[in-house]
XYZ file of C-alpha atoms in Angstrom:
255
model
C 15.273 39.211 -146.118
C 13.541 36.175 -143.955
C 17.092 35.717 -142.084
C 17.562 39.588 -141.492
C 13.646 39.679 -140.142
C 14.790 36.551 -137.736
C 17.728 38.324 -136.251
C 16.124 41.539 -135.591
C 12.983 39.808 -134.031
C 15.703 38.144 -131.933
C 17.320 41.162 -131.033
C 14.130 42.614 -130.025
C 13.123 39.782 -127.859
C 16.666 39.691 -126.317
C 16.224 43.452 -125.575
C 12.663 43.252 -124.135
C 13.951 40.275 -121.730
C 16.947 42.322 -120.493
C 14.656 45.093 -119.961
C 12.466 42.883 -118.008
C 15.214 41.994 -115.631
C 16.384 45.432 -115.135
C 13.291 46.506 -114.132
C 13.703 44.289 -110.869
C 16.453 46.801 -109.718
C 14.457 49.575 -110.127
C 11.474 47.845 -108.272
C 9.019 47.875 -111.054
C 8.744 44.353 -110.493
C 9.476 43.232 -106.657
C 8.032 41.772 -103.511
C 7.271 43.865 -100.748
C 8.295 42.127 -97.485
C 6.611 44.450 -95.014
C 3.180 44.726 -96.750
C 3.436 41.092 -98.218
C 2.372 41.816 -101.996
C 4.076 41.537 -105.229
C 4.566 44.742 -107.284
C 4.176 44.151 -111.209
C 4.466 47.951 -112.824
C 2.249 49.485 -110.639
C -0.130 46.603 -110.328
C -0.239 44.954 -106.546
C -0.887 41.502 -105.748
C -1.305 40.566 -102.249
C -1.377 36.852 -100.542
C -4.897 36.319 -101.771
C -4.398 37.476 -105.853
C -0.456 36.446 -105.687
C -1.908 33.520 -107.971
C -2.113 35.449 -111.110
C 1.540 36.905 -111.490
C 2.868 33.238 -110.312
C 0.535 31.495 -112.687
C 1.673 34.162 -115.543
C 5.486 33.089 -114.699
C 4.472 29.354 -115.011
C 2.858 29.734 -118.018
C 5.545 31.635 -119.850
C 7.772 29.130 -118.561
C 5.734 26.208 -120.012
C 5.385 28.197 -123.309
C 9.319 28.418 -123.701
C 9.728 24.712 -123.323
C 6.871 23.862 -125.708
C 8.492 26.444 -128.168
C 11.688 24.754 -127.712
C 10.396 21.377 -128.699
C 9.821 23.064 -132.090
C 12.423 25.945 -132.385
C 15.369 24.415 -130.339
C 17.086 26.591 -127.739
C 15.328 29.725 -128.375
C 15.542 30.415 -124.201
C 19.243 30.624 -124.784
C 19.422 32.738 -127.958
C 16.396 35.001 -127.243
C 16.128 35.148 -123.508
C 19.163 34.183 -121.812
C 21.719 36.843 -119.945
C 24.255 34.620 -120.224
C 24.095 34.268 -124.227
C 24.046 37.947 -124.439
C 27.406 38.220 -122.378
C 28.962 35.384 -124.391
C 28.048 37.294 -127.596
C 29.693 40.583 -126.368
C 33.114 38.703 -124.723
C 33.247 36.183 -127.620
C 32.817 38.343 -130.429
C 35.570 38.435 -132.737
C 36.707 41.710 -131.857
C 37.177 40.871 -128.366
C 38.495 37.162 -129.114
C 41.502 38.959 -130.768
C 41.793 42.178 -128.649
C 44.691 42.337 -126.839
C 43.083 43.417 -124.110
C 40.856 40.770 -123.887
C 41.329 39.398 -120.144
C 40.598 42.945 -118.964
C 37.460 43.246 -121.172
C 36.435 39.560 -119.748
C 36.880 40.966 -116.098
C 35.292 44.125 -116.817
C 32.125 42.305 -118.574
C 32.171 39.731 -116.205
C 32.240 41.955 -112.951
C 29.209 44.169 -114.565
C 27.067 41.143 -115.289
C 27.770 39.602 -111.849
C 27.009 42.707 -109.884
C 23.702 43.123 -112.277
C 22.528 39.305 -111.681
C 22.924 39.669 -107.931
C 20.914 43.189 -108.025
C 18.203 41.358 -109.762
C 18.085 38.821 -107.152
C 18.204 40.869 -104.183
C 16.275 43.815 -105.334
C 13.423 41.660 -105.818
C 13.170 41.602 -102.082
C 14.750 44.515 -100.659
C 15.526 47.778 -102.653
C 19.046 49.085 -103.351
C 19.359 51.919 -100.799
C 18.039 49.144 -97.939
C 20.589 46.969 -99.149
C 23.295 49.782 -98.884
C 22.094 50.641 -95.217
C 22.001 46.944 -94.089
C 25.473 46.118 -95.353
C 26.756 49.206 -94.186
C 25.610 48.754 -90.802
C 27.258 45.088 -90.794
C 24.022 42.971 -91.404
C 25.993 39.565 -91.633
C 23.453 37.561 -93.513
C 22.553 39.978 -96.234
C 26.514 40.241 -96.683
C 26.877 36.458 -96.434
C 24.295 36.178 -99.124
C 25.162 38.983 -101.544
C 28.795 37.943 -101.484
C 28.114 34.049 -102.181
C 25.924 35.442 -105.029
C 28.355 37.638 -106.663
C 31.278 35.345 -106.241
C 29.321 32.172 -107.695
C 28.180 34.768 -110.493
C 31.434 35.960 -111.089
C 33.164 32.402 -111.206
C 30.269 31.491 -113.656
C 30.874 34.538 -116.060
C 34.749 34.444 -115.794
C 35.866 30.786 -115.702
C 32.823 28.336 -116.950
C 31.035 30.655 -119.559
C 30.149 28.482 -122.514
C 30.768 25.220 -120.625
C 28.071 26.031 -118.322
C 25.642 26.545 -121.383
C 26.931 23.270 -122.839
C 27.264 21.149 -119.945
C 25.621 22.509 -116.729
C 22.654 24.674 -117.648
C 19.169 22.970 -116.378
C 17.698 24.492 -119.494
C 20.123 22.372 -121.944
C 19.404 19.395 -120.074
C 15.597 19.804 -120.515
C 16.488 20.885 -124.102
C 18.293 17.643 -125.002
C 15.642 15.501 -123.565
C 12.850 17.210 -125.792
C 14.786 17.166 -128.871
C 13.324 15.039 -131.444
C 13.586 14.616 -135.402
C 11.055 17.713 -135.735
C 13.218 20.172 -133.917
C 14.582 23.357 -135.563
C 18.324 23.410 -136.293
C 20.807 25.348 -138.257
C 22.496 23.292 -141.547
C 25.448 24.106 -143.208
C 25.171 23.229 -146.990
C 28.090 23.960 -149.363
C 27.127 21.662 -152.416
C 28.713 24.179 -155.001
C 32.143 24.436 -152.572
C 31.612 28.334 -152.555
C 32.620 28.220 -149.003
C 36.016 30.389 -148.692
C 37.056 28.809 -145.569
C 37.258 32.467 -143.826
C 36.260 31.051 -140.383
C 34.056 34.230 -139.750
C 31.178 31.585 -138.855
C 33.386 29.745 -136.191
C 34.857 33.178 -134.930
C 31.277 35.060 -134.194
C 29.785 31.668 -132.609
C 29.197 32.907 -129.040
C 29.683 29.259 -127.915
C 32.940 28.790 -129.881
C 31.255 26.072 -131.885
C 33.293 24.801 -135.079
C 29.824 26.224 -137.053
C 29.888 24.524 -139.900
C 30.488 20.873 -138.353
C 28.467 21.456 -135.052
C 25.560 23.458 -135.989
C 23.320 20.532 -136.089
C 24.137 19.604 -132.231
C 22.344 20.107 -129.482
C 24.653 22.967 -128.192
C 23.772 25.185 -131.137
C 21.030 27.791 -130.347
C 20.163 28.748 -133.609
C 20.891 32.569 -132.873
C 21.495 33.434 -136.704
C 24.987 34.655 -136.047
C 26.980 32.191 -138.510
C 24.443 32.798 -141.069
C 25.245 36.741 -140.789
C 28.722 36.260 -140.790
C 28.401 33.999 -143.894
C 26.214 36.635 -145.703
C 28.811 38.962 -144.829
C 31.180 37.124 -146.777
C 29.602 35.746 -149.595
C 26.068 38.010 -149.761
C 22.851 37.687 -148.412
C 21.401 35.480 -151.041
C 24.406 33.006 -150.903
C 24.803 32.345 -147.318
C 25.566 28.871 -146.598
C 23.780 28.262 -143.266
C 19.921 27.787 -143.064
C 17.680 27.333 -140.245
C 15.567 24.054 -140.966
C 12.463 23.187 -139.490
C 12.177 19.458 -140.558
C 8.942 18.003 -141.598
C 7.358 14.975 -139.682
C 8.008 11.689 -141.527
C 4.100 10.988 -141.644
C 3.509 14.455 -143.020
C 6.369 13.862 -145.764
C 4.751 10.647 -146.702
C 1.579 12.073 -147.635
C 0.817 12.876 -151.131
C 1.412 16.347 -152.419
C 3.354 17.281 -149.233
């Protein structure tokens, strides 16, 4: 039940994060260039009060980094759009589909377009963008084209390789990782693993889950545990999220 609650909570946070991103193209969160204020769901923050939303964003970033020290790469599994993209294109169904190249390009085009709109719509509403591009506004055309091609290359070609080796947050997480950071453990003491490879097939990062879940590439998304529970039953899953106890706590009597 605890694992099910973790997965449900992760999906809820993931959905809220995507909704927040989509609120930018909808101009619910944006920066008005003409009147020089930030709008956040109807509230306006001018130059004198802009500190409040900016401080809130900084506080959230620091909170996620701090939680990552204890919980691992929770930004990736709970908040990052790339992780959602990888969960879709690297799902077992899409991995074995004969239409995989077409699906990969389709999802990549969609995510690349949405990513560009999140950036541009923070400063310019969509109708203004269309009007400026139609009138041949070269700066906007150049910025939009560069962003789109960059995001498209990221989604089509680099995918999980970027998450493992190029993502700034991944580097920060590696620096902050300690012996008390949560990790996913595969334990098979009774040799009940059927070698179904469901955990490998469902991993968004294409990790060999049974052998690499303890590494810094694992985002603790819990998908491998779900796949194992499907094969062996909820109570018999061989994957478990472990929160290590600090050595000084473990040595105390009664710990």
